[in-house]
Coordinates of N, CA and C in Angstrom, one line a residue:
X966 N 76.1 108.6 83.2 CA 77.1 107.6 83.7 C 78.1 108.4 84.6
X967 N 78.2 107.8 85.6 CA 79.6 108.4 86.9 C 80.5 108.4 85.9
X968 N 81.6 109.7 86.4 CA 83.3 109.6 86.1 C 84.0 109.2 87.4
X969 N 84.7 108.1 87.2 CA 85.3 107.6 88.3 C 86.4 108.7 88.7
X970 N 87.2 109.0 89.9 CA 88.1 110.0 90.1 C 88.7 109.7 91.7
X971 N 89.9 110.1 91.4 CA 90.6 110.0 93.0 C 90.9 111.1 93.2
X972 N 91.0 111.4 94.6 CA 91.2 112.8 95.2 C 92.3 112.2 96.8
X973 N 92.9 113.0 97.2 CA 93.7 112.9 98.2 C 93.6 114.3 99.3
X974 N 93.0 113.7 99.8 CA 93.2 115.4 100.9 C 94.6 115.0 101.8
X975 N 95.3 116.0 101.2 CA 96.4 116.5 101.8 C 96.6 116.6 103.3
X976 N 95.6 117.3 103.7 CA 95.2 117.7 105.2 C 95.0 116.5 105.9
X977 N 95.0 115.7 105.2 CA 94.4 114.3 106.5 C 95.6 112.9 106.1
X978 N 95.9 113.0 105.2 CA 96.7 112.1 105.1 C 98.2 111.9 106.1
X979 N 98.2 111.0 106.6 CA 99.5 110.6 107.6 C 100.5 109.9 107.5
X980 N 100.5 109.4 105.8 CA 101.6 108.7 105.4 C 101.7 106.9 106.2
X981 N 100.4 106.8 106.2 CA 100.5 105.5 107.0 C 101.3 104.1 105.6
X982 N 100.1 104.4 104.8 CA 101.0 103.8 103.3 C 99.8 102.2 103.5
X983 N 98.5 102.6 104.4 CA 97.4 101.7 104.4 C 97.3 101.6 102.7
X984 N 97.1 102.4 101.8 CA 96.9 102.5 100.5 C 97.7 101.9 99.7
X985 N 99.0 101.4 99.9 CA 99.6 100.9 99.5 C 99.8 99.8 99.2
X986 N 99.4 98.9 100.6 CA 100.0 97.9 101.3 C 98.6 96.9 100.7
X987 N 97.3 98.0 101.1 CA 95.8 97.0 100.4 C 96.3 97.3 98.6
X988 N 96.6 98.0 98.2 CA 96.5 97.8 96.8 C 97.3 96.2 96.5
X989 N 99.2 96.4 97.1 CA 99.5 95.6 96.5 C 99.4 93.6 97.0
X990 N 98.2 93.8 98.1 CA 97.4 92.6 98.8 C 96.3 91.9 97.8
X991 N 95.8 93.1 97.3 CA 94.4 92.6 96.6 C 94.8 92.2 95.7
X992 N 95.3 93.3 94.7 CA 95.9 93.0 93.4 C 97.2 91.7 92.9
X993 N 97.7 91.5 94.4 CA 99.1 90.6 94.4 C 100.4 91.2 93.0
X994 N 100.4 92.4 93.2 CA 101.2 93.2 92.1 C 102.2 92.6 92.4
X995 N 103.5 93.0 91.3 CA 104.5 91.7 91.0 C 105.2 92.9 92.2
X996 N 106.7 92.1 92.3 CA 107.6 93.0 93.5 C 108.3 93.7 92.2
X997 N 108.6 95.9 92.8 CA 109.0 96.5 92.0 C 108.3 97.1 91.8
X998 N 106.9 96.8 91.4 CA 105.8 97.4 90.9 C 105.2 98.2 91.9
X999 N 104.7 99.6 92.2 CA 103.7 100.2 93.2 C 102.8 101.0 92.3
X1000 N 101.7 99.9 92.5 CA 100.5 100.9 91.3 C 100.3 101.9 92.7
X1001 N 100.4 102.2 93.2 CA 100.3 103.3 94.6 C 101.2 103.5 95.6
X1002 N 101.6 104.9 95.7 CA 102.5 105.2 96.1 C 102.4 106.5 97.4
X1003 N 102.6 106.6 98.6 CA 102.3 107.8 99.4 C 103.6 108.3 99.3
X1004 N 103.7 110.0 98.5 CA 104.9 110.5 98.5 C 104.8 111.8 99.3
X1005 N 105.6 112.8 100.3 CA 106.1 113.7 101.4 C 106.8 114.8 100.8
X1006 N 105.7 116.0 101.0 CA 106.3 116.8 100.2 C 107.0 117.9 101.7
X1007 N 107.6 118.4 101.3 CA 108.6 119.4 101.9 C 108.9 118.0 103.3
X1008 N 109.6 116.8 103.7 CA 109.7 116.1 104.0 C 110.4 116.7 105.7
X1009 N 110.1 116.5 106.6 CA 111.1 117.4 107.2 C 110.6 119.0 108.0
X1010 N 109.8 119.6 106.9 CA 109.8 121.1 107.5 C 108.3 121.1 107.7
X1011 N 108.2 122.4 108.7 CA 107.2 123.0 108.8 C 105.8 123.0 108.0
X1012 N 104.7 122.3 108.1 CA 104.0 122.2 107.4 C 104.1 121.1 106.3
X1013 N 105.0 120.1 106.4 CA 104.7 119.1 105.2 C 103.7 118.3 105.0
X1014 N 103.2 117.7 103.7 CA 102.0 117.1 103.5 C 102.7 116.0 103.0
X1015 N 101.9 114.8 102.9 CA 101.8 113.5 102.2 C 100.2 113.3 101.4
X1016 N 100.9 113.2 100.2 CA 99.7 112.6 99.4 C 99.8 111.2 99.2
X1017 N 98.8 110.4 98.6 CA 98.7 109.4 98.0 C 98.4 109.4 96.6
X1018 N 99.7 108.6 95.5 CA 99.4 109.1 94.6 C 99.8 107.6 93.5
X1019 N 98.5 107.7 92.2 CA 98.5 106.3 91.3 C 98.1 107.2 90.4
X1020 N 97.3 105.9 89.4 CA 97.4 107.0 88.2 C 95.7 107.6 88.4
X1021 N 95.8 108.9 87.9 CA 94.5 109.8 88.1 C 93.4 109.4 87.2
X1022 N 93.5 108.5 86.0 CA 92.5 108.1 85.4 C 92.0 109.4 84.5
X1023 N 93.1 110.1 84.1 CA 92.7 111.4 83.6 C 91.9 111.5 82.4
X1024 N 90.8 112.9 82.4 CA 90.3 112.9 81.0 C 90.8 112.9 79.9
X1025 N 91.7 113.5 79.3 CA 92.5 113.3 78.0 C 93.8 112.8 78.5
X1026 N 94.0 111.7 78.6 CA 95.2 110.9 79.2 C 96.3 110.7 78.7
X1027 N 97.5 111.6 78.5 CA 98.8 111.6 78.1 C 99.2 110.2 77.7
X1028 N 99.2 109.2 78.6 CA 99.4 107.6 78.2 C 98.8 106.9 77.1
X1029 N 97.5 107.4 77.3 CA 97.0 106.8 76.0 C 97.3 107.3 74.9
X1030 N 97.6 109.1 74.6 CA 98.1 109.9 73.5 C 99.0 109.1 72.7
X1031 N 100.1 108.4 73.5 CA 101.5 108.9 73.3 C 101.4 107.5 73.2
X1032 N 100.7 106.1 73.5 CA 101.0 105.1 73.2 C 100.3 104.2 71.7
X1033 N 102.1 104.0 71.0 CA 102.8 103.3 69.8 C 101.5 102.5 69.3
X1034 N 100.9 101.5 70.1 CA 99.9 100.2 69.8 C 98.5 100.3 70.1
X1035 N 98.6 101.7 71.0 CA 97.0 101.7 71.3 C 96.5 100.9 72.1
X1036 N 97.1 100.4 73.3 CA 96.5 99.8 73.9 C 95.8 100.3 75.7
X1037 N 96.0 101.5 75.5 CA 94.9 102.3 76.4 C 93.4 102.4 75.8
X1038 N 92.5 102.3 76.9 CA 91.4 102.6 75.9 C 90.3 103.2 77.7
X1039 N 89.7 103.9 77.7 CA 88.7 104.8 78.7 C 87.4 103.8 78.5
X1040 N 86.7 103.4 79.8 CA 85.7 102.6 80.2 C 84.7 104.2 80.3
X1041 N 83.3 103.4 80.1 CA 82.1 104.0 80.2 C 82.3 105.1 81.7
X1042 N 83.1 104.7 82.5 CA 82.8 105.4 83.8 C 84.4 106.4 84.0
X1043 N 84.4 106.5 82.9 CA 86.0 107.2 82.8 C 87.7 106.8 83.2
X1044 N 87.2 105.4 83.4 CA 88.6 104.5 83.9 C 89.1 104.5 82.7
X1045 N 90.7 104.5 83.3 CA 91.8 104.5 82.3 C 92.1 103.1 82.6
X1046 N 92.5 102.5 81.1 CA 92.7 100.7 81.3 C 93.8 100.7 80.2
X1047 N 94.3 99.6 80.1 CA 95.3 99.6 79.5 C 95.6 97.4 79.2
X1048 N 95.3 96.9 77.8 CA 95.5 95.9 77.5 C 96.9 95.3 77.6
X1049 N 97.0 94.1 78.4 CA 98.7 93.5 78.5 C 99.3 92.9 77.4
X1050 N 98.3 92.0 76.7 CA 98.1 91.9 75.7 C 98.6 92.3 74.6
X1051 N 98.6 93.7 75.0 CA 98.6 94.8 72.8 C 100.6 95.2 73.5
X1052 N 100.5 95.4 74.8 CA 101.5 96.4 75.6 C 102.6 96.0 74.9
X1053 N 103.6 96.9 74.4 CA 105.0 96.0 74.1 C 106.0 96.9 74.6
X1054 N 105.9 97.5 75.7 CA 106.7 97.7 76.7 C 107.8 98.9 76.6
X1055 N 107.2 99.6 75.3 CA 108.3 100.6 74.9 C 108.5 101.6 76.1
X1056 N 107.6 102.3 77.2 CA 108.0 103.2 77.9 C 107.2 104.4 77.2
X1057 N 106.6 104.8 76.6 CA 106.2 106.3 76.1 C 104.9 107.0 77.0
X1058 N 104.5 105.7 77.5 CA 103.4 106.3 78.7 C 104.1 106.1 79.9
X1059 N 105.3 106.0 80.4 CA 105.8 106.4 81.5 C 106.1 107.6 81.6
X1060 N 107.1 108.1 80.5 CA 107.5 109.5 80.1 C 106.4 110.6 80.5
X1061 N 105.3 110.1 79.7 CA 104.2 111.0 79.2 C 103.1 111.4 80.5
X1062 N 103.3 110.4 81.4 CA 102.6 110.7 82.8 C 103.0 111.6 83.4
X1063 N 102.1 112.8 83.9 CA 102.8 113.7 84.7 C 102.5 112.5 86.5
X1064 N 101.8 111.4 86.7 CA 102.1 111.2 88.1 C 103.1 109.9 88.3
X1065 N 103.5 109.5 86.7 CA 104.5 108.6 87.2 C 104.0 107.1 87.4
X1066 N 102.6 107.0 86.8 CA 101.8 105.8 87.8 C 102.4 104.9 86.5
X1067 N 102.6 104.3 85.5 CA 103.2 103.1 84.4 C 104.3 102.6 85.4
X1068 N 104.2 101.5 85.5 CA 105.3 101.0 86.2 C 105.7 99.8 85.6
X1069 N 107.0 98.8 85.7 CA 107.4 98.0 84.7 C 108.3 97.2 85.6
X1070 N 108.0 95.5 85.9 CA 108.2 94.7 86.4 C 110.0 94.1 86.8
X1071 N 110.6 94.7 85.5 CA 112.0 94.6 85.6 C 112.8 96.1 85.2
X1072 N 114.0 96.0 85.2 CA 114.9 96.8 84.9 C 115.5 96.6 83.6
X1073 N 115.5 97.5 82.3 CA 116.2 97.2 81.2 C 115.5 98.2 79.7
X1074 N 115.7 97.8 78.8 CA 115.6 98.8 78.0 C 114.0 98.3 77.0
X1075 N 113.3 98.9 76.9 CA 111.6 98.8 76.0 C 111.3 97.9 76.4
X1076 N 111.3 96.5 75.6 CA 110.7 95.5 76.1 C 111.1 94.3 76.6
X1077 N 112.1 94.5 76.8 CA 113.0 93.5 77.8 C 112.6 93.6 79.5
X1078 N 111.9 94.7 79.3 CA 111.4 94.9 81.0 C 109.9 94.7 81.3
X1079 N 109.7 94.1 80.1 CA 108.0 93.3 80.6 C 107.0 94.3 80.1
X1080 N 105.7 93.8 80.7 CA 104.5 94.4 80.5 C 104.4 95.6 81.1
X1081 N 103.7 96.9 80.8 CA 103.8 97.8 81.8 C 102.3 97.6 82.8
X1082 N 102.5 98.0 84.0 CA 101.4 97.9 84.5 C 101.2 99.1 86.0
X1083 N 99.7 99.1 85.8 CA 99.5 100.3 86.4 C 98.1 100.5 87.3
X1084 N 97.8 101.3 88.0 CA 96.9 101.2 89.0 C 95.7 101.3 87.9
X1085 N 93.5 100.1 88.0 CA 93.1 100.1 87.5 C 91.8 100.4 87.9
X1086 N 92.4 101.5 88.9 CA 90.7 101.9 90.0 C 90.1 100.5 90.2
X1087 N 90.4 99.5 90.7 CA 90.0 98.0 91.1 C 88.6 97.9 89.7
X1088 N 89.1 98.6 88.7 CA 88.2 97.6 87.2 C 88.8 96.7 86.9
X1089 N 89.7 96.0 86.9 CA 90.5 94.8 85.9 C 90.7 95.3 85.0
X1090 N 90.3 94.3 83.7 CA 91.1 94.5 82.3 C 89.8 93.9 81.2
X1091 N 90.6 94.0 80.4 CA 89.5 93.9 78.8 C 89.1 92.1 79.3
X1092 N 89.3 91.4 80.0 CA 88.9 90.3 79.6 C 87.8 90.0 80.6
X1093 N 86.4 89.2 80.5 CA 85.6 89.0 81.0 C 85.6 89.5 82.8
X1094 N 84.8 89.7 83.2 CA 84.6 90.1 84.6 C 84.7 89.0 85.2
X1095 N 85.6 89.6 86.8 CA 85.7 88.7 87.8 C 86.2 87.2 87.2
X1096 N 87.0 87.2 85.9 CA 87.3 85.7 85.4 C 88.7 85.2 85.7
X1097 N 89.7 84.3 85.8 CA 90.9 84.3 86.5 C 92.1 84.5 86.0
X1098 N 91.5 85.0 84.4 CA 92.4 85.5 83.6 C 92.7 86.8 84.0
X1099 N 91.3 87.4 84.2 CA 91.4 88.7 84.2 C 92.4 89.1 86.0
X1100 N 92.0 88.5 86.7 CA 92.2 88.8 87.7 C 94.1 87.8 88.0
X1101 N 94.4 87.1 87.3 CA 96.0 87.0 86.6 C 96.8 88.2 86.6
X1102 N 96.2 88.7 85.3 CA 96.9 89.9 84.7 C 96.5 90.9 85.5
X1103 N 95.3 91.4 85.8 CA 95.6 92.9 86.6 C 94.9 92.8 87.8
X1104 N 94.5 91.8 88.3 CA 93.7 92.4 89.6 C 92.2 91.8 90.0
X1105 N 92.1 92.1 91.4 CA 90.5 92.1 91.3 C 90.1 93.1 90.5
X1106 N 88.5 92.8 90.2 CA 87.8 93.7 89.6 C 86.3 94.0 91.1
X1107 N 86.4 94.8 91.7 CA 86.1 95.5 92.8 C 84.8 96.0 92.0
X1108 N 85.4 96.8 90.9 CA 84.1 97.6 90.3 C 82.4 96.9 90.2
X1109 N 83.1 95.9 89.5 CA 82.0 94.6 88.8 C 81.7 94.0 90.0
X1110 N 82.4 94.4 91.1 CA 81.1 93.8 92.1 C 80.7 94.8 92.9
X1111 N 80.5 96.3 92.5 CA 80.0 96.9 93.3 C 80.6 97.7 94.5
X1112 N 81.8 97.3 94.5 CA 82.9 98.2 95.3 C 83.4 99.3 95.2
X1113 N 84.6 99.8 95.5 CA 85.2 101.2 95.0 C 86.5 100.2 95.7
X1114 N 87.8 101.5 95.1 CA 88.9 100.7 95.0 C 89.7 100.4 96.5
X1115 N 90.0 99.5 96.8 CA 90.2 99.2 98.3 C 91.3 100.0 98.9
X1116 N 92.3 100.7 98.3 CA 93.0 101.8 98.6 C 92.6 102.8 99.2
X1117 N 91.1 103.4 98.8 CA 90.3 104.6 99.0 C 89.4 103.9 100.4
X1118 N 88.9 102.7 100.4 CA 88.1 101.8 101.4 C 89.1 101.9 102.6
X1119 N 90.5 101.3 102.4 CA 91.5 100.8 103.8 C 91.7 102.3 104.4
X1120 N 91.5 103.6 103.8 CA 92.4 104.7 104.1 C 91.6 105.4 105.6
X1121 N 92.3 105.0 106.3 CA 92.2 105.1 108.0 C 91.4 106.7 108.6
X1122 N 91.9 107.7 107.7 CA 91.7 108.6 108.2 C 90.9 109.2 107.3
X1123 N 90.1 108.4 105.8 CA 89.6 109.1 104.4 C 89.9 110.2 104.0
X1124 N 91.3 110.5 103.7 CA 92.4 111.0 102.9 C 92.1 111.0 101.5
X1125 N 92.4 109.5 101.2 CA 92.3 109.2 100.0 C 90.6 108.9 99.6
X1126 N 90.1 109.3 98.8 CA 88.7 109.1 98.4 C 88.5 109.2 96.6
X1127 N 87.4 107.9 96.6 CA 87.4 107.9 95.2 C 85.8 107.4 94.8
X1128 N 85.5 107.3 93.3 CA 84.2 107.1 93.3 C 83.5 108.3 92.3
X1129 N 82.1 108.3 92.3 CA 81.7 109.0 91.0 C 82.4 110.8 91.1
X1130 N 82.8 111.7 90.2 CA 83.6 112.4 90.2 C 82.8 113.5 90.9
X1131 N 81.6 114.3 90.9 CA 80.7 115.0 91.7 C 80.6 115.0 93.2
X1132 N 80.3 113.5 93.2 CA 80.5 112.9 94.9 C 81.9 113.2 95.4
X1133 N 83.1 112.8 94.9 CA 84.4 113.0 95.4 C 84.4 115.0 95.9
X1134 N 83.8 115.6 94.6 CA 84.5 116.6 94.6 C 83.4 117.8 95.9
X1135 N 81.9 117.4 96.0 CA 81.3 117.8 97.1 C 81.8 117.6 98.3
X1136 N 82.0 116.3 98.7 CA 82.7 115.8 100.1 C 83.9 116.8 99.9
X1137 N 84.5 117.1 99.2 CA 86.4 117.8 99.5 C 85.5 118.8 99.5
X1138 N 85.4 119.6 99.0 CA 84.1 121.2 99.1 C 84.0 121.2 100.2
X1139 N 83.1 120.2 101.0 CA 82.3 120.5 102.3 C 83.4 120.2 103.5
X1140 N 84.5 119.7 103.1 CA 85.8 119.6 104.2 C 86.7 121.1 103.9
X1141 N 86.5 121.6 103.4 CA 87.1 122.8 102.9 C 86.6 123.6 103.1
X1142 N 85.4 123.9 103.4 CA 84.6 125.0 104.0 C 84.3 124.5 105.5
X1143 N 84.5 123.3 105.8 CA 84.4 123.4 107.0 C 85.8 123.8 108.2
X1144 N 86.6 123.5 107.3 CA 87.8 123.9 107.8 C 88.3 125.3 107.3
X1145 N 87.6 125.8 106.9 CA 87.6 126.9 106.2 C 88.9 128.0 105.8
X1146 N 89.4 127.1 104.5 CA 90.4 127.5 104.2 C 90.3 127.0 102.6
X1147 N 91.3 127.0 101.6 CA 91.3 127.0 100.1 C 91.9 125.9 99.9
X1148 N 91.2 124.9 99.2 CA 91.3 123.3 98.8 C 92.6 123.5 98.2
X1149 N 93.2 122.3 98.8 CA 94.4 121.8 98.4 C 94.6 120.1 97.8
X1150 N 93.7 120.3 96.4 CA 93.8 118.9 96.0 C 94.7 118.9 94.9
X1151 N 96.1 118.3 95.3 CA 97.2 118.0 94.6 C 96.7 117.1 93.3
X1152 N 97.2 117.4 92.0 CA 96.4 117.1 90.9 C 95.2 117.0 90.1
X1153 N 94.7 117.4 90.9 CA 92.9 117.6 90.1 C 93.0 118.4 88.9
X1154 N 93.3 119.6 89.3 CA 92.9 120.4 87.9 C 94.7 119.9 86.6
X1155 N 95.4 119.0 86.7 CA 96.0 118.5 86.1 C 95.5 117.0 85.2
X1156 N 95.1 116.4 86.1 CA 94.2 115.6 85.3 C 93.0 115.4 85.1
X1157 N 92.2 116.1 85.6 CA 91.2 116.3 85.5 C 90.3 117.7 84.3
X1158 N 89.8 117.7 83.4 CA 89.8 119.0 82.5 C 87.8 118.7 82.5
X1159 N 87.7 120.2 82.9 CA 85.8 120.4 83.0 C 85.4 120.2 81.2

C-alpha cells in the first residue's frame, strides 16, 4: 500500500499561494481557517525561500498522540484524518503540531471555538465516500476518485508535490542531482520517520 506524503521544493516555489486559494475553493473551508498556508523564510534577504506548508500527514503523528478523545485515526495509505464528530475542540493537537496545520473556526477558549479542522490530503472523513455529509464536513474526497490533492495538481511551477511517498521522494532526488546541489526539503525528516 502507498504512503501518501507532501514535499515542497523550496527551489521552485514563488509564493504564488495557487495552493491555497485551490484548497480553500475545493474544500469551501470556513473563513479563518487555512488548511494551507505559503510561508517566506528569511523574507526580504538574499536568498529567501517560500514553502508551502499543511499538515504533513506524519508517521507517528504528535496530534493524534496528544489527543483527549481519540479522534485522529491513520488511513491504509498513511493519511492523517481526524473525526468532527468525536473533536471537542480542546486545542492539544494544535500545540502538539510542529507545522501548525489544526486550525479552529473561531476565536476563544477549548470548545467555544468549534471543531478543529485541518488539511485532509483531499481523503474526506470517516463517513461514506464522495457522500454530502462527508463532503459538508471536510471536503471533497479527490482520493476516492482517483486524484491527488488539488493543492499539489494547481501548483504552477510543481513545487509542491504529493502522492505515493517513494514517487514524491525519487522526483525531489532526481531535481537535486540535476541541479546538483543538497536537497532542501523543509520538514521531511521531521515528519516523516524511515
Amino acid at each position: 500500500m502507498a504512503r501518501m506524503k507532501f514535499l515542497c521544493d523550496a527551489e521552485r516555489c514563488i509564493e504564488c499561494n495557487a495552493c491555497v486559494t485551490a484548497c480553500k475553493n475545493e474544500h469551501e473551508v470556513p473563513w479563518g481557517v487555512n488548511r494551507r498556508r505559503v510561508v517566506t523564510i528569511d523574507d526580504g534577504l538574499p536568498g529567501e525561500k517560500s514553502i508551502s506548508v499543511a499538515c504533513m500527514h506524519c508517521t507517528d503523528a504528535p496530534c493524534q498522540a496528544v489527543c483527549p478523545v481519540d479522534c485522529f485515526y491513520t488511513t491504509d495509505d498513511g493519511v492523517v484524518l481526524h473525526d468532527k464528530d468525536i473533536c471537542i475542540g480542546c486545542g492539544y493537537c494544535f500545540y502538539a503540531c510542529p507545522f501548525g496545520a489544526p486550525q479552529y473556526p473561531q476565536e476563544g477558549a477549548f470548545g467555544a471555538r468549534g471543531k478543529m479542522d485541518k488539511c485532509t490530503f483531499c481523503a474526506g472523513g470517516p463517513e461514506e465516500d464522495n457522500s454530502q455529509e462527508e463532503l459538508d464536513k471536510y471536503g471533497r474526497n479527490r482520493l476516492a476518485e482517483g486524484k491527488l490533492p488539488l493543492c499539489a495538481e494547481m501548483c504552477s511551477t510543481k513545487a509542491l508535490i504529493a502522492g505515493d511517498g517513494d514517487i514524491v521522494a525519487d522526483l525531489f532526488r532526481s531535481r537535486v542531482v540535476r541541479r546538483g546541489g543538497r536537497p532542501d526539503s523543509w520538514g521531511w525528516n521531521t515528519a516523516y520517520k524511515d
